[in-house]
């Protein structure tokens, strides 16, 4: 069996494309068409891998990945996260920017990801249970239009590993954070300063 025949056989076996779409030149076209039909709408999700540069969190660059449509992000047990929500957000790129730069430095450094609801135009920045507070020791909730931290339901903890159905919402997971430019320079200076105490 040659390689092309094996590829068609495997494609049919996995059921990812119907037999009607398979032809000598059409197998790849059918797979590409199927993949693009599952893509989120461009007006809601202009970039499936948005990157933001924090203005406060030690000049860190945050990288997010689009995970799934018509869902909200959840932890390994399927429990949704503590959220800080912004209203009137135009798209997922603006949502990523707001979760990075319109929150406190502390919250930017502990974000898990975000949900963007295209129909409601809301952006939910996602945090582990107990991260958002509003008490005499501090208030990192005041920048949001809404937060679910006061309600008594259990909130998610740990990395995004699961989803809950929610029509019109898009789940994005934080996949990387790296120091850049000034942040890296600040880190190096701090490291040298701390080493001076060991001498």
mmCIF file of C-alpha atoms in Angstrom:
data_model
loop_
_atom_site.group_PDB
_atom_site.id
_atom_site.type_symbol
_atom_site.label_atom_id
_atom_site.label_comp_id
_atom_site.label_asym_id
_atom_site.label_seq_id
_atom_site.Cartn_x
_atom_site.Cartn_y
_atom_site.Cartn_z
ATOM 1 C CA UNK A 1 0.000 0.000 0.000
ATOM 2 C CA UNK A 2 1.580 3.306 -1.035
ATOM 3 C CA UNK A 3 1.728 6.372 1.250
ATOM 4 C CA UNK A 4 -1.134 8.223 -0.446
ATOM 5 C CA UNK A 5 -3.448 5.191 -0.192
ATOM 6 C CA UNK A 6 -2.501 4.788 3.493
ATOM 7 C CA UNK A 7 -3.325 8.458 4.119
ATOM 8 C CA UNK A 8 -6.779 8.085 2.546
ATOM 9 C CA UNK A 9 -7.402 4.851 4.462
ATOM 10 C CA UNK A 10 -6.411 6.505 7.780
ATOM 11 C CA UNK A 11 -8.562 9.542 7.003
ATOM 12 C CA UNK A 12 -11.586 7.339 6.358
ATOM 13 C CA UNK A 13 -10.831 5.185 9.407
ATOM 14 C CA UNK A 14 -10.756 8.187 11.742
ATOM 15 C CA UNK A 15 -13.987 9.502 10.254
ATOM 16 C CA UNK A 16 -12.709 13.064 10.048
ATOM 17 C CA UNK A 17 -13.848 13.458 6.442
ATOM 18 C CA UNK A 18 -16.650 11.747 4.577
ATOM 19 C CA UNK A 19 -15.907 9.335 1.729
ATOM 20 C CA UNK A 20 -17.700 11.689 -0.676
ATOM 21 C CA UNK A 21 -15.009 14.325 -0.156
ATOM 22 C CA UNK A 22 -12.121 11.929 -0.804
ATOM 23 C CA UNK A 23 -10.603 12.079 -4.238
ATOM 24 C CA UNK A 24 -7.033 12.052 -5.404
ATOM 25 C CA UNK A 25 -6.667 15.815 -4.943
ATOM 26 C CA UNK A 26 -9.614 16.469 -2.642
ATOM 27 C CA UNK A 27 -8.594 14.805 0.650
ATOM 28 C CA UNK A 28 -6.461 17.691 1.837
ATOM 29 C CA UNK A 29 -9.000 20.267 0.629
ATOM 30 C CA UNK A 30 -11.755 18.500 2.606
ATOM 31 C CA UNK A 31 -9.685 18.468 5.793
ATOM 32 C CA UNK A 32 -8.811 22.164 5.419
ATOM 33 C CA UNK A 33 -12.476 23.039 4.776
ATOM 34 C CA UNK A 34 -13.552 21.069 7.850
ATOM 35 C CA UNK A 35 -10.935 22.749 10.048
ATOM 36 C CA UNK A 36 -11.882 26.244 8.862
ATOM 37 C CA UNK A 37 -15.602 25.585 9.493
ATOM 38 C CA UNK A 38 -14.724 24.991 13.211
ATOM 39 C CA UNK A 39 -12.785 28.268 13.460
ATOM 40 C CA UNK A 40 -14.245 31.070 15.568
ATOM 41 C CA UNK A 41 -15.642 34.110 13.705
ATOM 42 C CA UNK A 42 -12.970 36.704 12.861
ATOM 43 C CA UNK A 43 -15.040 39.573 14.317
ATOM 44 C CA UNK A 44 -15.048 37.868 17.740
ATOM 45 C CA UNK A 45 -11.622 36.223 17.680
ATOM 46 C CA UNK A 46 -9.265 38.168 15.372
ATOM 47 C CA UNK A 47 -6.247 36.195 16.619
ATOM 48 C CA UNK A 48 -6.359 32.650 18.038
ATOM 49 C CA UNK A 49 -2.976 33.233 19.735
ATOM 50 C CA UNK A 50 -3.085 36.752 21.163
ATOM 51 C CA UNK A 51 0.007 38.194 22.831
ATOM 52 C CA UNK A 52 0.015 41.163 25.168
ATOM 53 C CA UNK A 53 2.767 43.221 26.747
ATOM 54 C CA UNK A 54 2.156 44.161 30.369
ATOM 55 C CA UNK A 55 2.781 47.787 31.231
ATOM 56 C CA UNK A 56 3.083 46.997 34.948
ATOM 57 C CA UNK A 57 3.826 43.303 35.578
ATOM 58 C CA UNK A 58 7.606 43.648 35.195
ATOM 59 C CA UNK A 59 7.129 44.271 31.460
ATOM 60 C CA UNK A 60 6.071 40.670 30.950
ATOM 61 C CA UNK A 61 4.746 39.363 27.610
ATOM 62 C CA UNK A 62 1.720 37.085 28.003
ATOM 63 C CA UNK A 63 0.760 34.481 25.371
ATOM 64 C CA UNK A 64 -2.739 32.992 25.197
ATOM 65 C CA UNK A 65 -4.167 30.213 23.011
ATOM 66 C CA UNK A 66 -7.750 29.866 21.832
ATOM 67 C CA UNK A 67 -9.031 26.540 23.192
ATOM 68 C CA UNK A 68 -12.684 26.088 22.217
ATOM 69 C CA UNK A 69 -15.941 27.770 21.091
ATOM 70 C CA UNK A 70 -19.307 27.873 22.877
ATOM 71 C CA UNK A 71 -17.713 27.069 26.233
ATOM 72 C CA UNK A 72 -16.171 28.719 29.273
ATOM 73 C CA UNK A 73 -12.866 27.494 30.679
ATOM 74 C CA UNK A 74 -12.832 25.131 33.658
ATOM 75 C CA UNK A 75 -10.281 23.282 35.787
ATOM 76 C CA UNK A 76 -9.570 19.521 35.670
ATOM 77 C CA UNK A 77 -12.734 18.829 37.695
ATOM 78 C CA UNK A 78 -14.932 20.921 35.377
ATOM 79 C CA UNK A 79 -15.257 23.760 37.913
ATOM 80 C CA UNK A 80 -15.256 27.307 36.519
ATOM 81 C CA UNK A 81 -12.879 29.939 37.863
ATOM 82 C CA UNK A 82 -13.124 33.089 39.910
ATOM 83 C CA UNK A 83 -13.713 35.870 37.377
ATOM 84 C CA UNK A 84 -13.161 39.573 37.081
ATOM 85 C CA UNK A 85 -15.399 40.794 34.273
ATOM 86 C CA UNK A 86 -15.198 43.798 31.950
ATOM 87 C CA UNK A 87 -18.220 44.994 29.932
ATOM 88 C CA UNK A 88 -18.342 46.514 26.420
ATOM 89 C CA UNK A 89 -15.310 44.643 25.079
ATOM 90 C CA UNK A 90 -15.069 44.526 21.269
ATOM 91 C CA UNK A 91 -13.209 41.244 20.711
ATOM 92 C CA UNK A 92 -10.928 38.637 22.277
ATOM 93 C CA UNK A 93 -7.771 40.650 21.501
ATOM 94 C CA UNK A 94 -9.094 43.587 23.524
ATOM 95 C CA UNK A 95 -10.082 41.123 26.262
ATOM 96 C CA UNK A 96 -6.504 39.774 26.468
ATOM 97 C CA UNK A 97 -5.191 43.340 26.640
ATOM 98 C CA UNK A 98 -7.619 44.293 29.433
ATOM 99 C CA UNK A 99 -6.812 41.193 31.524
ATOM 100 C CA UNK A 100 -3.136 42.095 31.220
ATOM 101 C CA UNK A 101 -3.173 45.894 31.597
ATOM 102 C CA UNK A 102 -6.478 46.980 33.175
ATOM 103 C CA UNK A 103 -5.998 44.895 36.351
ATOM 104 C CA UNK A 104 -3.507 45.080 39.207
ATOM 105 C CA UNK A 105 0.043 43.813 38.700
ATOM 106 C CA UNK A 106 -0.681 40.970 41.124
ATOM 107 C CA UNK A 107 -3.730 39.810 39.134
ATOM 108 C CA UNK A 108 -1.863 40.046 35.811
ATOM 109 C CA UNK A 109 0.835 37.772 37.232
ATOM 110 C CA UNK A 110 -1.582 35.025 38.378
ATOM 111 C CA UNK A 111 -4.100 34.926 35.516
ATOM 112 C CA UNK A 112 -5.117 31.468 34.188
ATOM 113 C CA UNK A 113 -6.742 32.650 30.961
ATOM 114 C CA UNK A 114 -9.948 34.381 29.887
ATOM 115 C CA UNK A 115 -13.439 33.815 28.492
ATOM 116 C CA UNK A 116 -14.740 36.171 25.823
ATOM 117 C CA UNK A 117 -18.501 36.291 25.203
ATOM 118 C CA UNK A 118 -18.998 37.770 21.745
ATOM 119 C CA UNK A 119 -22.797 38.166 22.031
ATOM 120 C CA UNK A 120 -22.724 39.934 25.409
ATOM 121 C CA UNK A 121 -19.362 41.663 24.646
ATOM 122 C CA UNK A 122 -18.009 40.661 28.068
ATOM 123 C CA UNK A 123 -14.502 39.639 29.019
ATOM 124 C CA UNK A 124 -13.876 37.399 32.022
ATOM 125 C CA UNK A 125 -10.305 37.283 33.356
ATOM 126 C CA UNK A 126 -9.860 33.923 35.112
ATOM 127 C CA UNK A 127 -8.200 33.297 38.498
ATOM 128 C CA UNK A 128 -7.914 30.538 41.080
ATOM 129 C CA UNK A 129 -10.388 30.546 43.971
ATOM 130 C CA UNK A 130 -9.502 33.147 46.619
ATOM 131 C CA UNK A 131 -7.416 35.399 44.346
ATOM 132 C CA UNK A 132 -9.808 38.351 44.075
ATOM 133 C CA UNK A 133 -10.369 40.196 47.363
ATOM 134 C CA UNK A 134 -12.181 43.238 48.622
ATOM 135 C CA UNK A 135 -11.589 43.736 52.330
ATOM 136 C CA UNK A 136 -9.586 45.822 54.784
ATOM 137 C CA UNK A 137 -6.364 44.129 53.626
ATOM 138 C CA UNK A 138 -6.849 45.196 50.010
ATOM 139 C CA UNK A 139 -9.196 45.526 47.086
ATOM 140 C CA UNK A 140 -8.130 44.161 43.718
ATOM 141 C CA UNK A 141 -11.773 43.785 42.607
ATOM 142 C CA UNK A 142 -12.545 47.472 42.091
ATOM 143 C CA UNK A 143 -11.242 47.664 38.509
ATOM 144 C CA UNK A 144 -13.811 45.155 37.252
ATOM 145 C CA UNK A 145 -17.443 45.804 36.258
ATOM 146 C CA UNK A 146 -18.406 42.526 37.959
ATOM 147 C CA UNK A 147 -16.762 39.706 39.881
ATOM 148 C CA UNK A 148 -18.089 36.411 41.249
ATOM 149 C CA UNK A 149 -15.697 36.246 44.235
ATOM 150 C CA UNK A 150 -18.385 37.048 46.864
ATOM 151 C CA UNK A 151 -20.705 34.172 45.942
ATOM 152 C CA UNK A 152 -20.282 30.976 47.928
ATOM 153 C CA UNK A 153 -19.884 28.506 45.082
ATOM 154 C CA UNK A 154 -16.635 26.598 44.735
ATOM 155 C CA UNK A 155 -14.238 28.045 42.123
ATOM 156 C CA UNK A 156 -11.649 26.360 39.924
ATOM 157 C CA UNK A 157 -8.018 25.876 40.875
ATOM 158 C CA UNK A 158 -5.036 25.097 38.677
ATOM 159 C CA UNK A 159 -4.530 24.999 34.946
ATOM 160 C CA UNK A 160 -7.379 25.087 32.425
ATOM 161 C CA UNK A 161 -8.070 21.459 31.505
ATOM 162 C CA UNK A 162 -11.825 21.291 30.923
ATOM 163 C CA UNK A 163 -14.828 23.281 29.672
ATOM 164 C CA UNK A 164 -18.459 24.062 30.425
ATOM 165 C CA UNK A 165 -20.942 24.772 27.639
ATOM 166 C CA UNK A 166 -21.810 28.433 27.174
ATOM 167 C CA UNK A 167 -23.178 29.610 23.833
ATOM 168 C CA UNK A 168 -21.247 32.492 22.244
ATOM 169 C CA UNK A 169 -18.257 32.252 24.597
ATOM 170 C CA UNK A 170 -14.662 31.471 23.679
ATOM 171 C CA UNK A 171 -12.096 30.007 26.084
ATOM 172 C CA UNK A 172 -8.461 31.163 25.992
ATOM 173 C CA UNK A 173 -5.699 29.607 28.088
ATOM 174 C CA UNK A 174 -2.491 31.308 29.249
ATOM 175 C CA UNK A 175 0.316 29.285 27.666
ATOM 176 C CA UNK A 176 3.322 31.445 28.441
ATOM 177 C CA UNK A 177 4.685 34.503 30.187
ATOM 178 C CA UNK A 178 8.161 35.843 29.621
ATOM 179 C CA UNK A 179 10.174 38.810 30.772
ATOM 180 C CA UNK A 180 11.172 41.141 27.957
ATOM 181 C CA UNK A 181 13.350 44.235 27.650
ATOM 182 C CA UNK A 182 12.987 46.355 30.782
ATOM 183 C CA UNK A 183 11.552 43.464 32.785
ATOM 184 C CA UNK A 184 14.545 41.255 32.045
ATOM 185 C CA UNK A 185 16.903 44.125 32.863
ATOM 186 C CA UNK A 186 15.074 44.750 36.157
ATOM 187 C CA UNK A 187 15.294 41.039 37.002
ATOM 188 C CA UNK A 188 19.045 40.994 36.328
ATOM 189 C CA UNK A 189 19.647 44.132 38.436
ATOM 190 C CA UNK A 190 17.586 42.688 41.292
ATOM 191 C CA UNK A 191 19.513 39.419 41.065
ATOM 192 C CA UNK A 192 22.868 41.250 41.199
ATOM 193 C CA UNK A 193 21.660 43.369 44.123
ATOM 194 C CA UNK A 194 20.600 40.284 46.102
ATOM 195 C CA UNK A 195 23.922 38.577 45.320
ATOM 196 C CA UNK A 196 25.772 41.547 46.819
ATOM 197 C CA UNK A 197 24.412 40.551 50.261
ATOM 198 C CA UNK A 198 26.033 37.101 49.949
ATOM 199 C CA UNK A 199 29.494 38.557 49.402
#
